[in-house]
Coordinates of C-alpha atoms in Angstrom, one line a residue:
M14 CA -16.3 -4.6 -10.9
L15 CA -12.7 -5.6 -11.7
R16 CA -12.4 -9.6 -12.3
I17 CA -9.0 -10.9 -12.5
H18 CA -9.0 -14.6 -14.1
F19 CA -5.7 -16.7 -13.4
T20 CA -4.7 -20.2 -14.9
G21 CA -3.7 -22.9 -13.2
V22 CA 0.3 -21.4 -13.6
D23 CA -1.0 -18.0 -12.6
L24 CA -1.9 -19.2 -9.5
A25 CA 1.4 -21.2 -9.1
R26 CA 3.3 -17.3 -9.8
V27 CA 0.9 -15.6 -7.3
R28 CA 3.5 -13.8 -4.8
M29 CA 3.7 -11.0 -2.1
A30 CA 5.3 -7.8 -2.7
G31 CA 8.7 -7.9 -0.4
R32 CA 8.0 -4.0 0.9
P33 CA 6.0 -1.6 0.9
D34 CA 6.2 0.3 -3.1
A35 CA 7.3 3.4 -2.1
L36 CA 6.0 5.3 -5.6
W37 CA 2.7 3.8 -5.0
E38 CA 2.6 5.0 -1.7
T39 CA 3.3 8.3 -2.8
I40 CA 1.3 8.2 -5.4
L41 CA -2.1 7.0 -3.5
S42 CA -1.0 9.3 -0.2
F43 CA -1.7 12.6 -2.8
H44 CA -5.0 11.1 -2.9
R45 CA -5.2 10.8 0.9
L46 CA -4.0 14.3 1.6
R47 CA -7.0 15.9 -0.6
D48 CA -9.3 13.5 0.6
R49 CA -11.5 14.9 4.2
R50 CA -13.1 11.4 4.8
D51 CA -11.2 8.8 7.6
A52 CA -10.1 11.9 9.5
R53 CA -9.4 9.5 12.4
L54 CA -6.9 7.8 10.5
F55 CA -5.2 10.7 8.6
G56 CA -6.2 13.7 9.7
E57 CA -2.8 14.2 12.0
W58 CA -0.9 13.2 9.2
R59 CA -2.6 15.8 7.0
T60 CA -2.1 18.6 8.8
E61 CA 1.7 17.6 9.8
T62 CA 2.3 17.2 6.3
R63 CA 0.6 20.2 4.7
S64 CA 2.9 21.9 7.4
R65 CA 6.0 20.4 5.9
L66 CA 4.8 21.2 2.3
N67 CA 6.5 24.2 1.6
S68 CA 7.7 22.9 -2.4
E69 CA 5.5 22.9 -5.7
T70 CA 2.7 20.1 -6.3
R71 CA 0.4 21.8 -8.7
L72 CA 2.1 19.3 -11.7
L73 CA 1.3 16.4 -9.1
G74 CA -2.2 17.8 -8.7
A75 CA -2.9 18.1 -13.0
L76 CA -1.7 14.2 -13.2
I77 CA -3.0 12.9 -10.2
P78 CA -6.9 13.4 -10.3
S79 CA -8.9 13.5 -6.7
R80 CA -10.4 10.5 -8.6
G81 CA -10.1 8.5 -11.5
Y82 CA -7.6 7.5 -14.3
F83 CA -3.5 8.7 -13.5
P84 CA -0.8 7.6 -15.9
D85 CA 1.1 3.7 -15.3
F86 CA 4.3 5.2 -15.6
L87 CA 4.1 6.8 -12.3
T88 CA 4.3 3.5 -10.8
P89 CA 6.7 2.0 -12.4
V90 CA 7.1 -1.8 -11.2
E91 CA 10.7 -0.7 -10.4
G92 CA 9.3 1.2 -7.2
Q93 CA 8.9 -2.1 -5.3
Y94 CA 12.7 -2.8 -5.2
G95 CA 12.9 1.1 -3.5
W96 CA 12.7 4.5 -4.0
D97 CA 16.1 5.3 -6.1
L98 CA 15.1 2.6 -8.6
G99 CA 11.7 3.7 -8.8
L100 CA 12.7 7.3 -9.8
D101 CA 15.1 5.7 -12.1
A102 CA 12.9 4.2 -14.1
L103 CA 10.3 6.8 -14.2
R104 CA 13.6 9.0 -15.6
A105 CA 14.0 6.5 -18.3
I106 CA 9.7 6.4 -19.4
R107 CA 10.3 6.4 -23.3
P108 CA 8.4 9.7 -24.8
E109 CA 6.1 7.8 -26.9
R110 CA 4.2 6.2 -23.8
M111 CA 4.5 8.9 -21.8
R112 CA 2.6 10.7 -24.6
Q113 CA 0.2 8.4 -25.3
E114 CA -0.9 7.9 -21.7
L115 CA -1.1 11.8 -20.7
S116 CA -3.4 11.9 -24.0
L117 CA -5.5 9.2 -22.2
L118 CA -5.4 10.8 -19.1
G119 CA -5.7 14.7 -20.7
A120 CA -8.6 14.1 -23.3
G121 CA -10.8 12.3 -20.7
T122 CA -10.9 9.0 -22.8
G123 CA -10.7 5.6 -21.6
L124 CA -10.3 5.3 -18.2
G125 CA -10.9 8.8 -17.9
A126 CA -14.5 9.4 -19.4
A127 CA -15.7 6.4 -17.6
F128 CA -14.5 7.5 -14.1
G129 CA -16.2 10.9 -14.9
M130 CA -13.0 12.9 -14.6
P131 CA -13.4 16.5 -13.8
S132 CA -12.4 19.1 -16.2
A133 CA -9.7 20.9 -14.7
V134 CA -10.8 24.3 -16.0
S135 CA -14.4 24.1 -16.2
G136 CA -15.0 21.3 -13.8
G137 CA -17.4 19.1 -16.5
P138 CA -16.7 16.7 -18.3
D139 CA -13.0 17.1 -19.8
T140 CA -12.6 17.3 -23.6
S141 CA -9.9 19.0 -23.8
V142 CA -6.4 18.3 -22.6
P143 CA -6.0 20.9 -19.5
R144 CA -3.0 23.6 -19.7
R145 CA -0.7 22.2 -17.3
L146 CA -0.9 18.7 -18.9
R147 CA -0.4 20.3 -22.7
E148 CA 2.6 22.6 -21.3
F149 CA 4.3 19.1 -19.6
M150 CA 2.9 17.1 -22.9
D151 CA 4.7 19.9 -25.3
G152 CA 7.8 19.7 -23.1
G153 CA 8.2 15.9 -23.7
T154 CA 11.0 14.2 -21.6
E155 CA 12.4 17.8 -20.9
Q156 CA 10.4 18.0 -18.3
L157 CA 10.5 14.6 -16.1
P158 CA 13.0 17.0 -13.9
R159 CA 10.3 18.9 -12.8
L160 CA 7.6 15.8 -12.4
L161 CA 10.7 14.0 -10.6
G162 CA 11.7 17.7 -8.4
E163 CA 7.9 17.3 -7.4
L164 CA 7.8 13.5 -6.3
R165 CA 11.0 14.1 -4.8
G166 CA 9.7 17.1 -2.2
Y167 CA 6.0 15.6 -1.9
H168 CA 7.8 12.6 -0.7
R169 CA 10.1 14.1 1.7
A170 CA 6.8 15.7 3.6
A171 CA 4.4 13.2 3.1
V172 CA 5.8 9.5 3.4
E173 CA 9.3 9.9 4.5
P174 CA 8.6 10.8 7.5
Y175 CA 6.5 7.6 8.4
W176 CA 7.9 5.1 6.3
T177 CA 9.0 2.8 9.3
H178 CA 5.5 2.7 10.4
I179 CA 4.5 2.0 7.1
Q180 CA 7.3 -0.7 6.7
A181 CA 5.8 -2.2 10.3
Q182 CA 2.2 -2.6 8.7
I183 CA 3.1 -4.2 5.4
E184 CA 5.3 -6.5 7.4
A185 CA 2.5 -7.5 9.7
E186 CA 0.1 -7.8 6.2
R187 CA 2.9 -10.0 5.0
A188 CA 2.6 -12.1 8.0
A189 CA -0.6 -12.8 8.0
R190 CA -1.0 -13.7 4.2
G191 CA 2.4 -15.9 4.1
R192 CA -0.2 -17.7 7.3
A193 CA -2.6 -18.4 4.7
L194 CA -0.1 -19.8 2.0
L195 CA 1.1 -22.2 4.6
D196 CA -2.5 -23.4 5.7
G197 CA -3.7 -23.7 2.3
G198 CA -1.3 -22.7 -0.9
A199 CA -1.9 -19.7 -3.0
D200 CA -5.9 -20.8 -3.0
E201 CA -6.2 -19.8 0.8
L202 CA -3.9 -16.8 0.3
L203 CA -6.2 -15.5 -2.5
A204 CA -9.3 -16.3 0.0
S205 CA -8.0 -14.7 3.3
L206 CA -7.8 -10.8 1.6
P207 CA -9.8 -8.1 2.3
P208 CA -13.1 -7.9 1.8
M209 CA -13.1 -5.9 -0.9
L210 CA -11.5 -8.4 -2.8
R211 CA -13.3 -11.9 -3.1
W212 CA -12.2 -14.9 -4.3
R213 CA -13.9 -17.1 -6.8
A214 CA -12.1 -19.9 -7.9
P215 CA -10.7 -19.2 -10.8
V216 CA -11.4 -15.0 -10.7
L217 CA -10.7 -12.7 -7.7
E218 CA -13.3 -9.8 -7.8
C219 CA -12.4 -6.9 -6.9
D220 CA -14.7 -3.6 -5.7
Y221 CA -14.1 -1.3 -9.0
P222 CA -15.1 2.0 -10.2
V223 CA -15.5 0.5 -13.6
D224 CA -16.4 -3.0 -15.2
R225 CA -13.6 -4.6 -16.2
D226 CA -11.8 -7.5 -16.7
V227 CA -7.8 -8.6 -16.6
R228 CA -7.0 -11.9 -18.1
L229 CA -3.2 -13.0 -16.9
R230 CA -2.2 -15.6 -19.5
G231 CA 0.3 -17.1 -17.4
R232 CA 2.0 -13.7 -16.1
G233 CA 1.0 -14.5 -12.2
L234 CA -0.3 -11.8 -10.0
L235 CA 2.0 -9.6 -7.7
L236 CA 0.2 -8.7 -4.8
Q237 CA 1.2 -5.1 -3.1
P238 CA -0.4 -4.3 0.2
S239 CA -0.1 -0.2 0.6
F240 CA -1.0 1.5 3.7
F241 CA -2.5 4.4 1.4
C242 CA -4.8 2.7 -0.8
R243 CA -8.1 2.7 0.9
R244 CA -11.3 1.3 -0.1
T245 CA -10.6 -0.2 -3.5
A246 CA -7.9 -1.9 -4.8
V247 CA -6.1 -0.2 -7.9
T248 CA -4.1 -2.0 -10.3
L249 CA -2.3 -0.7 -13.9
H250 CA -4.8 0.2 -17.0
D251 CA -2.1 -1.0 -19.7
P252 CA -3.0 -4.9 -19.5
E253 CA 0.4 -6.1 -21.1
L254 CA 2.2 -4.3 -18.2
P255 CA 3.5 -7.0 -15.9
P256 CA -0.1 -7.5 -13.6
V257 CA -0.1 -6.1 -10.0
L258 CA -2.7 -5.7 -7.8
V259 CA -2.6 -2.7 -5.3
Y260 CA -4.6 -3.4 -2.2
P261 CA -5.2 -2.0 1.8
A262 CA -3.1 -3.7 4.0
A263 CA -5.8 -5.4 6.6
A264 CA -3.4 -4.3 9.3
H265 CA -4.0 -1.0 8.9
L266 CA -7.8 -1.6 8.1
A267 CA -8.0 -3.3 11.7
S268 CA -7.9 0.2 12.9
A269 CA -10.3 2.1 10.5
P270 CA -14.0 3.4 11.8
A271 CA -15.5 -0.3 10.7
G272 CA -14.4 -1.4 14.1
G273 CA -16.0 0.6 16.0
E274 CA -15.4 3.2 18.6
S275 CA -16.8 0.7 21.5
A276 CA -14.5 -1.8 21.0
R277 CA -11.3 0.6 21.5
P278 CA -12.5 1.5 25.3
V279 CA -11.7 -2.8 25.2
E280 CA -8.8 -3.4 23.7
E281 CA -7.0 -0.2 26.0
H282 CA -7.8 -1.6 28.9
R283 CA -6.5 -5.3 27.6
Q284 CA -3.2 -3.6 27.0
R285 CA -2.9 -1.6 30.0
T286 CA -3.4 -5.3 31.9
L287 CA -0.9 -6.4 30.1
G288 CA 1.4 -4.2 30.9
K289 CA 1.3 -4.6 34.1
L290 CA 1.6 -7.7 34.0
V291 CA 4.8 -7.7 31.8
G292 CA 5.7 -4.7 31.1
H293 CA 4.3 -2.1 28.7
T294 CA 7.3 -2.8 26.4
R295 CA 6.9 -6.2 26.5
S296 CA 3.6 -6.2 26.0
V297 CA 4.0 -4.2 22.6
V298 CA 6.6 -6.7 21.4
L299 CA 4.5 -8.8 22.0
R300 CA 1.6 -7.7 20.1
A301 CA 4.1 -6.2 17.8
I302 CA 5.1 -9.9 16.5
G303 CA 1.1 -10.6 15.2
D304 CA 1.6 -13.5 12.9
G305 CA 5.0 -13.9 12.9
A306 CA 8.0 -11.3 12.8
T307 CA 12.2 -11.7 12.2
T308 CA 13.9 -9.8 14.9
S309 CA 14.6 -6.9 12.5
E310 CA 10.7 -6.3 11.9
L311 CA 10.1 -7.0 15.7
A312 CA 11.9 -4.3 16.1
R313 CA 10.7 -2.0 13.5
R314 CA 7.4 -2.6 14.7
A315 CA 8.0 -1.8 18.6
G316 CA 9.8 0.6 18.1
V317 CA 12.6 -0.4 19.9
S318 CA 16.0 -1.3 18.8
L319 CA 17.5 -4.4 17.6
A320 CA 18.9 -5.6 20.8
S321 CA 16.4 -4.3 23.0
A322 CA 14.1 -6.7 20.7
S323 CA 16.2 -10.1 20.9
Q324 CA 16.3 -9.4 24.3
H325 CA 12.2 -9.2 25.0
A326 CA 12.0 -12.1 22.3
C327 CA 14.1 -14.2 24.3
V328 CA 12.6 -13.6 28.1
M329 CA 9.0 -14.2 26.5
R330 CA 10.1 -17.7 24.6
E331 CA 11.7 -18.5 28.1
A332 CA 8.3 -18.1 29.3
G333 CA 6.6 -19.9 26.5
L334 CA 4.9 -16.6 25.2
V335 CA 6.7 -17.1 22.1
T336 CA 8.5 -19.8 19.6
T337 CA 11.5 -18.6 17.7
L338 CA 12.2 -20.5 14.8
R339 CA 15.9 -20.2 12.6
H340 CA 15.2 -19.6 8.9
G341 CA 18.9 -19.1 6.9
N342 CA 20.4 -16.1 8.7
A343 CA 17.2 -14.9 10.0
V344 CA 14.7 -16.0 13.1
L345 CA 11.4 -15.9 13.2
H346 CA 9.2 -15.0 15.9
T347 CA 5.7 -16.8 16.5
V348 CA 3.3 -16.4 19.3
T349 CA 2.4 -19.5 21.1
P350 CA -0.9 -20.4 22.6
L351 CA -0.6 -18.8 25.8
G352 CA 1.0 -15.9 24.4
A353 CA -2.1 -15.3 22.1
A354 CA -4.2 -16.1 25.5
L355 CA -2.6 -13.9 27.3
L356 CA -3.3 -11.1 24.6
R357 CA -7.1 -12.0 24.3
G358 CA -7.0 -10.6 27.9
G359 CA -7.1 -14.5 29.2
A360 CA -10.1 -15.4 26.2
V361 CA -9.8 -19.3 25.3
A362 CA -9.5 -20.4 21.4
S363 CA -12.6 -21.3 19.9

């Protein structure tokens, strides 16, 4: 279990990431590509990604084992601001830090051993540095162009084609957590996180493969929802790095098998019925508003143009299904109780 210890100052400094982190999504998607589970969610994506992959990924395979520790330097904090900025930070990694983290991975010490990381050579517990890691370590930062090349090639095949969908999922997650924050502050925000995260003030407990305590010490915590993160949250190994908790976006989990196949025909019937009433596109737009969306977010989630999203929101606002609040240069659309009742198929909220 992972236990994250908060002080009062840390609670005041909890924040949600403003967008999906390109490097975290890329690294975690590499795990999903090799994982045969969740075929309903990722089966088609795996097939499409493998058909596009025509670049070398053996170094990525050595640096990112199928389970266990992978180096912190692969996911610099700058990745939350964009793919290019993340790669720039990775390119500027200090040689001593790179060697230290690669040694931790290759020697099977620390987290690597705790996770039971398999050896790249024998399949048993790792007691020596695998050949590819040794070559990478011996080359030092001169080997970084090779790593960056593999990351770019893999990202283009596995993540970039789906980026709009990933953004929509993370925006929906941000909207849900934002509503919790408005309703009850940081305490309610932490309590509203997905079920593998449990807020028992002043400690956030997380399902985790090893037993570990993280003390924030007034630095706060960045909550980074992720499309490709599954089952357990992930955090950095080095306790001195800025604290971040990457966790599965709840909007994505809603479509997981745990939701039950039996619920799908009812939901699909509701969608078809609503589509007949207000039109297919408008029903998609209404559903895409979720817990709130700006016009740009709405267009991205619904897969329509900005002008179309604005027009549909205007019509639904006039019909009493949506309310709109201006915030600076943007407007925030939310569903009214009448709109929510339509989405539920006429069910009355308790």
